[in-house]
XYZ file of N, CA and C in Angstrom:
465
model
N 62.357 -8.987 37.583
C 61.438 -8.082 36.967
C 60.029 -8.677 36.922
N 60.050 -9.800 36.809
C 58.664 -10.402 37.076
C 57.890 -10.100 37.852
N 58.732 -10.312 39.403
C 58.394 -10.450 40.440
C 57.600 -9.184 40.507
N 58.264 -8.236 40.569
C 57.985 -6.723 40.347
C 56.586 -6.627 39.475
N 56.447 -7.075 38.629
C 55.357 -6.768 37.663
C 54.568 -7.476 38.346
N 54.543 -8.731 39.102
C 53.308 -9.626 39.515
C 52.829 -8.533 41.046
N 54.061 -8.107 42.164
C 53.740 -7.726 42.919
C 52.754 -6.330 42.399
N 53.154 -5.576 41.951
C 52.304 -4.210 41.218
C 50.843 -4.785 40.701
N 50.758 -5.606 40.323
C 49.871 -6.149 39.585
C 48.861 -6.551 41.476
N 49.399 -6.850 41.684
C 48.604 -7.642 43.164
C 48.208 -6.457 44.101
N 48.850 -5.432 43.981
C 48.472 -4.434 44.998
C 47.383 -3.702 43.891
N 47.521 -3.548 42.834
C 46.465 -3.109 41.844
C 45.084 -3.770 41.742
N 45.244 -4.733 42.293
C 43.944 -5.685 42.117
C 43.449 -5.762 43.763
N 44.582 -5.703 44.496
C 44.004 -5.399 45.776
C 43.666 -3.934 46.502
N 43.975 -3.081 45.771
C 43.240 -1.914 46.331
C 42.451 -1.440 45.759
N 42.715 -1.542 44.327
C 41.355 -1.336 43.452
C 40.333 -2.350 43.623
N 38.934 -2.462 43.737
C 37.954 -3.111 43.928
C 37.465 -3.625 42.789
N 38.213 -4.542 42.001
C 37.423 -5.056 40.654
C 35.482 -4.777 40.366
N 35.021 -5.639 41.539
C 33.997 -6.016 41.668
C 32.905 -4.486 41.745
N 33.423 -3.943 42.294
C 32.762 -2.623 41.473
C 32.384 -2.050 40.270
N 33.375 -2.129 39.643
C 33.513 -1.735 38.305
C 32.878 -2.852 37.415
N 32.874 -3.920 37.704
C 32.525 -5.378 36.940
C 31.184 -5.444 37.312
N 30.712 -5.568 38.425
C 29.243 -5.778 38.710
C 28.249 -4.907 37.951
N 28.440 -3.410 37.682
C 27.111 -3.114 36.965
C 27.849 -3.133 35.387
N 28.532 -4.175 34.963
C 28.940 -4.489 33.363
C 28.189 -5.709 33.144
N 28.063 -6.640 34.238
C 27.377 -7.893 34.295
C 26.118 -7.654 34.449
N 25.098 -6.466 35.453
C 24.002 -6.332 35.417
C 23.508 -6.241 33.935
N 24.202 -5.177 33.397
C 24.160 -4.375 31.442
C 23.951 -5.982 30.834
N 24.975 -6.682 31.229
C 24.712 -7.736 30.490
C 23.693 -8.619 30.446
N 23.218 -9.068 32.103
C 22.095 -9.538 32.428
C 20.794 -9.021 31.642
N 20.627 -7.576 32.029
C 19.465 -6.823 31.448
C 19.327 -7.025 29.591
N 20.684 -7.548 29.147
C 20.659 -7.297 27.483
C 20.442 -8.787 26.940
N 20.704 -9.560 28.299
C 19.821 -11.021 27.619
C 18.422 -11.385 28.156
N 17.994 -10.796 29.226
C 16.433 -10.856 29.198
C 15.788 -10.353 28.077
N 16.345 -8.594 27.953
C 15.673 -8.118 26.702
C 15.687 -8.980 25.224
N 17.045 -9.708 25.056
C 16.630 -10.690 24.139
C 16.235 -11.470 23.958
N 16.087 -12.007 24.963
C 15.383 -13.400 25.202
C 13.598 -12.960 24.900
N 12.976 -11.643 25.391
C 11.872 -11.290 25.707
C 11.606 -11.224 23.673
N 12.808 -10.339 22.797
C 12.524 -9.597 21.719
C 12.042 -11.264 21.036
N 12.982 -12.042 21.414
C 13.061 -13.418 20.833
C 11.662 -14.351 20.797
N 11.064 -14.005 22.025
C 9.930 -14.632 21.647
C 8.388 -14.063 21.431
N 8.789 -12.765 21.195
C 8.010 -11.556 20.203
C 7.994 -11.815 18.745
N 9.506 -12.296 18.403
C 9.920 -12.579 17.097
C 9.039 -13.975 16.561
N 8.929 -14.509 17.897
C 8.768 -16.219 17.608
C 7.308 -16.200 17.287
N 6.572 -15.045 17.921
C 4.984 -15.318 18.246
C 4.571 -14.390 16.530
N 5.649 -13.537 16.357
C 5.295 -12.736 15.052
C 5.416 -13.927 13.837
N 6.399 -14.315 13.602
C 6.205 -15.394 12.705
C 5.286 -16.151 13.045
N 4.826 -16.931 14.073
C 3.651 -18.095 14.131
C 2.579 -17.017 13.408
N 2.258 -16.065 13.734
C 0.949 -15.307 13.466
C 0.661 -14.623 11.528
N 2.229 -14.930 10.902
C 2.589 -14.491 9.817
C 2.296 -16.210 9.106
N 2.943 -17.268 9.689
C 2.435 -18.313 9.363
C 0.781 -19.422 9.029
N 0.000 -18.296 10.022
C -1.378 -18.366 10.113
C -1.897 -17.637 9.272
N -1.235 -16.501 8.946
C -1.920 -15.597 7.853
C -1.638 -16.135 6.429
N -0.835 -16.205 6.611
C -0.524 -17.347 5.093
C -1.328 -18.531 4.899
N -1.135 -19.646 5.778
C -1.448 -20.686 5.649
C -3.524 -20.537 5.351
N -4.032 -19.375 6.121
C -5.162 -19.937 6.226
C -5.915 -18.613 5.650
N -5.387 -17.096 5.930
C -6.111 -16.004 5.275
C -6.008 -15.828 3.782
N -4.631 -16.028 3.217
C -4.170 -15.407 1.912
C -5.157 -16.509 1.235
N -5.323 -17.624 1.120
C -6.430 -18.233 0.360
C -8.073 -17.906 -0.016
N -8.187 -17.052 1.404
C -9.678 -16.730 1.769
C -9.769 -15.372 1.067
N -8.775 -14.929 0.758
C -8.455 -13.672 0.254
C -8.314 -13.481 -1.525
N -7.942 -14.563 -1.608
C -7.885 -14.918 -2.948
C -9.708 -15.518 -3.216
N -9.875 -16.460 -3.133
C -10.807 -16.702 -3.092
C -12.379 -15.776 -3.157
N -11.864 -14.496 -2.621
C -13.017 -13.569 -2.628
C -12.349 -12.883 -4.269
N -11.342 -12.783 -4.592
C -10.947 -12.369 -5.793
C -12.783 -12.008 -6.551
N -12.401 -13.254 -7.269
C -13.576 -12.984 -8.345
C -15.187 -12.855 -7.431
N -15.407 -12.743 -6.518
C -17.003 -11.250 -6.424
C -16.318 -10.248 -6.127
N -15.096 -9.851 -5.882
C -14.754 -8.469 -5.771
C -14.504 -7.671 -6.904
N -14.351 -8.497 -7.865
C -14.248 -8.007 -9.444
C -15.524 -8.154 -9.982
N -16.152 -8.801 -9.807
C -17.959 -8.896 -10.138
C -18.429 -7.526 -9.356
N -17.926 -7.194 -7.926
C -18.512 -5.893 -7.398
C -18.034 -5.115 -8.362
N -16.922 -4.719 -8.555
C -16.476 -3.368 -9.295
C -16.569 -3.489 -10.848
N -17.463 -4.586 -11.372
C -17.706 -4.119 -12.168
C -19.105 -4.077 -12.266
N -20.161 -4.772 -11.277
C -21.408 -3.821 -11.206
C -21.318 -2.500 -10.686
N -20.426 -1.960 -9.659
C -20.346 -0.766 -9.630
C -20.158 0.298 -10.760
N -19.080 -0.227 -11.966
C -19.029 0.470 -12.883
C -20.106 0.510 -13.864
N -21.149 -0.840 -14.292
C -21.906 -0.160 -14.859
C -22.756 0.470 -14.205
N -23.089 0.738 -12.784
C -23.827 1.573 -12.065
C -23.534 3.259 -12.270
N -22.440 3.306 -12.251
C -22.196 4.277 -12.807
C -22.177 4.952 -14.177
N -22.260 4.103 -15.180
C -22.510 4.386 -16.175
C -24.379 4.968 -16.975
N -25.092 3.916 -15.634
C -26.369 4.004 -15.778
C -26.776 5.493 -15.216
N -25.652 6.037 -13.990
C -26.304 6.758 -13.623
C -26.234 8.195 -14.151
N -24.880 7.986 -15.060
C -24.251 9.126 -15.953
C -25.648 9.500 -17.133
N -26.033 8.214 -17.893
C -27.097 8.135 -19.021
C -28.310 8.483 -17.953
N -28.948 8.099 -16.875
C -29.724 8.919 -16.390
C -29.999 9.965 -15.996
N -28.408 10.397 -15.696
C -28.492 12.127 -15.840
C -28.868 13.094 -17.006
N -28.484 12.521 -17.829
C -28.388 12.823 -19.417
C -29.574 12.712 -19.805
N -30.353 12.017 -19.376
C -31.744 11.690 -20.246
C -32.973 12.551 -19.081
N -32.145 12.606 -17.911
C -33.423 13.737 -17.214
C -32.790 14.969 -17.671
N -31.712 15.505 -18.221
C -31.098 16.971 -18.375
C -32.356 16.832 -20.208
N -32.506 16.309 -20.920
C -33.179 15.942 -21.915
C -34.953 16.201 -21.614
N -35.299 15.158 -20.716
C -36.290 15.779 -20.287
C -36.738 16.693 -19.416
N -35.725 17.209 -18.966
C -36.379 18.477 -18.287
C -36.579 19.643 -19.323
N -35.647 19.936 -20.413
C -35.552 20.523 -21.722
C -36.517 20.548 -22.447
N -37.180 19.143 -22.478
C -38.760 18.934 -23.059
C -40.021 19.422 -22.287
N -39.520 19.585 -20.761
C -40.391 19.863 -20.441
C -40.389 21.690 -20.138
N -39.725 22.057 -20.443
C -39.302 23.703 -20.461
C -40.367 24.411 -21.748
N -39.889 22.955 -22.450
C -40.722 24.109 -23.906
C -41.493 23.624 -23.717
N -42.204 22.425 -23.486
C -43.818 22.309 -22.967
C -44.174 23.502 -22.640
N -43.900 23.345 -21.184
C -44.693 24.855 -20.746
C -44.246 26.202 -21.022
N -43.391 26.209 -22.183
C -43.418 27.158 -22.699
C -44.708 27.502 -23.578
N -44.680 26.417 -24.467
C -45.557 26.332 -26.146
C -46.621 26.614 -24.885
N -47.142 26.040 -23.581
C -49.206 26.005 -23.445
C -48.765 27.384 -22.490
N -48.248 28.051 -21.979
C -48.190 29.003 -21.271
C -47.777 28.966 -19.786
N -47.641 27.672 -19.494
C -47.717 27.038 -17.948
C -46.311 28.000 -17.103
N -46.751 28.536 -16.232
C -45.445 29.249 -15.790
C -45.719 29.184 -14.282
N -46.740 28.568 -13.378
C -47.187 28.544 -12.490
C -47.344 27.075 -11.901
N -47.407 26.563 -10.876
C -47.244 25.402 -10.162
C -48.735 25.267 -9.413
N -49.307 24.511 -9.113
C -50.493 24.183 -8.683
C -51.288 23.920 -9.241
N -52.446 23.671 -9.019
C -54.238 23.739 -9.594
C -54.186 24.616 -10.693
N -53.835 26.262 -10.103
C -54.107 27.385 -10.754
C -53.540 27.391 -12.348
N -51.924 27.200 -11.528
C -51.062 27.027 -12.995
C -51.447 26.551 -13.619
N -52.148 25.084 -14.018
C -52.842 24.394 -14.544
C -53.787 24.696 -15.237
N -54.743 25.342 -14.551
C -56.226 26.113 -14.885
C -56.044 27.335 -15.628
N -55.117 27.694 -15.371
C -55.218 29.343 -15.829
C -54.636 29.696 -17.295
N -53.951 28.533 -18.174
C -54.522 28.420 -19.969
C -55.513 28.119 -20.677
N -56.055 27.328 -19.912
C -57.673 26.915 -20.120
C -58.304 28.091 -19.740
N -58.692 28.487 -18.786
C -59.708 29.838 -18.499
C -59.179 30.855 -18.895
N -58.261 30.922 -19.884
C -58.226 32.865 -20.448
C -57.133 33.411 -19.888
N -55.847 32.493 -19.351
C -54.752 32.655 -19.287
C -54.267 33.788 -20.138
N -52.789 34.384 -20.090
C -52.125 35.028 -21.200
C -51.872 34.174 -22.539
N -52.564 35.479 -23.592
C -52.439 34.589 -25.338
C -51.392 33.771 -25.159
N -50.829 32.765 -25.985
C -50.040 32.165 -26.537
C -48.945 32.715 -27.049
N -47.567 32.665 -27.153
C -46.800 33.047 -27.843
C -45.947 32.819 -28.578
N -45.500 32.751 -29.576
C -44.816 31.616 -30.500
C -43.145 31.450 -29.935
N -42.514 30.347 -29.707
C -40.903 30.290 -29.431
C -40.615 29.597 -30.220
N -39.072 29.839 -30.252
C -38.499 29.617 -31.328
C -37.946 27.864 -30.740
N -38.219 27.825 -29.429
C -37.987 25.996 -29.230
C -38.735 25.689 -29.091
N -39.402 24.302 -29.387
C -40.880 23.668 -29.571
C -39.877 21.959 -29.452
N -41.168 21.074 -29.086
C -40.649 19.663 -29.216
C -41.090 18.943 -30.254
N -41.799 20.005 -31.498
C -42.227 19.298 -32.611
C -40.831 18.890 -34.019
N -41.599 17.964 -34.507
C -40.648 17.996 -35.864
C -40.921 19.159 -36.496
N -40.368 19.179 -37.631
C -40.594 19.998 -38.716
C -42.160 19.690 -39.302
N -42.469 18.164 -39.248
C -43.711 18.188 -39.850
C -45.058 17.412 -39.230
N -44.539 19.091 -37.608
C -45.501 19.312 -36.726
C -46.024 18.064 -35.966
N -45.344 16.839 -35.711
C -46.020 16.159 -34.884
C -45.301 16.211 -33.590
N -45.196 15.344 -32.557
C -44.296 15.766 -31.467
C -43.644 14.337 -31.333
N -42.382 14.571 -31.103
C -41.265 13.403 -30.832
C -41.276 13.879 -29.517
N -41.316 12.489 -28.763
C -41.068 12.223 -27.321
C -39.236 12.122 -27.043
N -38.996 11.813 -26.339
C -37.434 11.876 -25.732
C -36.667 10.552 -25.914
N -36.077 9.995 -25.879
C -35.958 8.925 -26.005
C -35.807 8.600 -24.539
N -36.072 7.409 -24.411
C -36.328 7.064 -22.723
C -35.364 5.526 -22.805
N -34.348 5.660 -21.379
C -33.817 4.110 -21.507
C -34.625 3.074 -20.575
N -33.925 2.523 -21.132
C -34.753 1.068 -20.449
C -33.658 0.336 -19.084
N -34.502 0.512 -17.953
C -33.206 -0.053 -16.403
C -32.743 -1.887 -16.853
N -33.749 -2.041 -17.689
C -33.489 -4.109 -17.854
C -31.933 -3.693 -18.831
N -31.801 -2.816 -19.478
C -30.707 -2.760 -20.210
C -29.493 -2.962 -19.091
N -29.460 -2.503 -17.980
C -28.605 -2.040 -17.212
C -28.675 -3.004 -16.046
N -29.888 -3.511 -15.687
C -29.869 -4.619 -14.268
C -30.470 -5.589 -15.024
N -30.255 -6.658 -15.496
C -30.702 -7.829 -15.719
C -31.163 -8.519 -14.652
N -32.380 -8.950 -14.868
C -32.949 -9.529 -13.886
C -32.176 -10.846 -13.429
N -31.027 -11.153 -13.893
C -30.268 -12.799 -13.472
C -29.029 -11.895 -12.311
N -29.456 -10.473 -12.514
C -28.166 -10.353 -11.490
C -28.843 -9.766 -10.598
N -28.770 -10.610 -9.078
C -29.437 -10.267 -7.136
C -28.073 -9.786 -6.927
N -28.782 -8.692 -5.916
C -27.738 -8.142 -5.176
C -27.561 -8.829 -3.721
């Protein structure tokens, strides 16, 4: 019975063509260790370049830490200055509404100018004025930029 099984076995291997069937399993294989070999030293060059970033950026990075927190927080009081400067021209433009309300000014130029003095339209009383109660005139309050840029801080 051996015999039998070895002979079957021998005509199976001799009429079937192994090397057919085997050769493009070995190419697959060939092709799947170049590709690793190739991924491998993709892998190798990614770490060296992860090792450089560590070793020599993450410090430089740190290091900028504190002016990047000095930026954002001159940015923030920049913004704060520019909020109170809005506020204080929405103020004076208000002052300047009833100005030319109280002298009559309703005109832009020379003329506008000229034309309460030379016999413009009467005067008319409003009920907003920039006086106190006891008629003198309060100015606006005005801020001061040294509050906000100290002269020790260059940009």
């Amino acid at each position: 019975m051996d015999q039998i099984l070895a002979r079957d076995y021998s005509n199976y291997l001799t009429q079937n063509s192994i090397s057919k069937e085997v050769d493009p399993i070995c190419r697959n294989i060939d092709d799947m260790l170049a590709r690793l070999e190739e991924f491998e030293s993709l892998l190798n060059s990614v770490k060296e370049n992860i090792s450089v970033t560590t070793d020599k950026n993450l410090p430089d990075i740190g290091a900028f830490q504190k002016d990047f927190t000095e930026l954002c927080r001159r940015i923030d009081g920049f913004e704060r200055f520019v909020g109170i400067a809005g506020d204080h021209l929405g103020k004076m433009e208000a002052h300047m509404v009833v100005a030319e309300q109280e002298l009559g000014y309703t005109e832009s130029g020379i003329k506008g100018f000229l034309k309460p003095i030379f016999g413009g339209r009467p005067r008319v009383e409003q009920e907003a004025t920039n006086l106190t109660p006891d008629e003198t005139y309060a100015p606006p309050e005005v801020y001061s930029t040294s509050d906000f840029f100290p002269e020790s801080s260059a940009c």
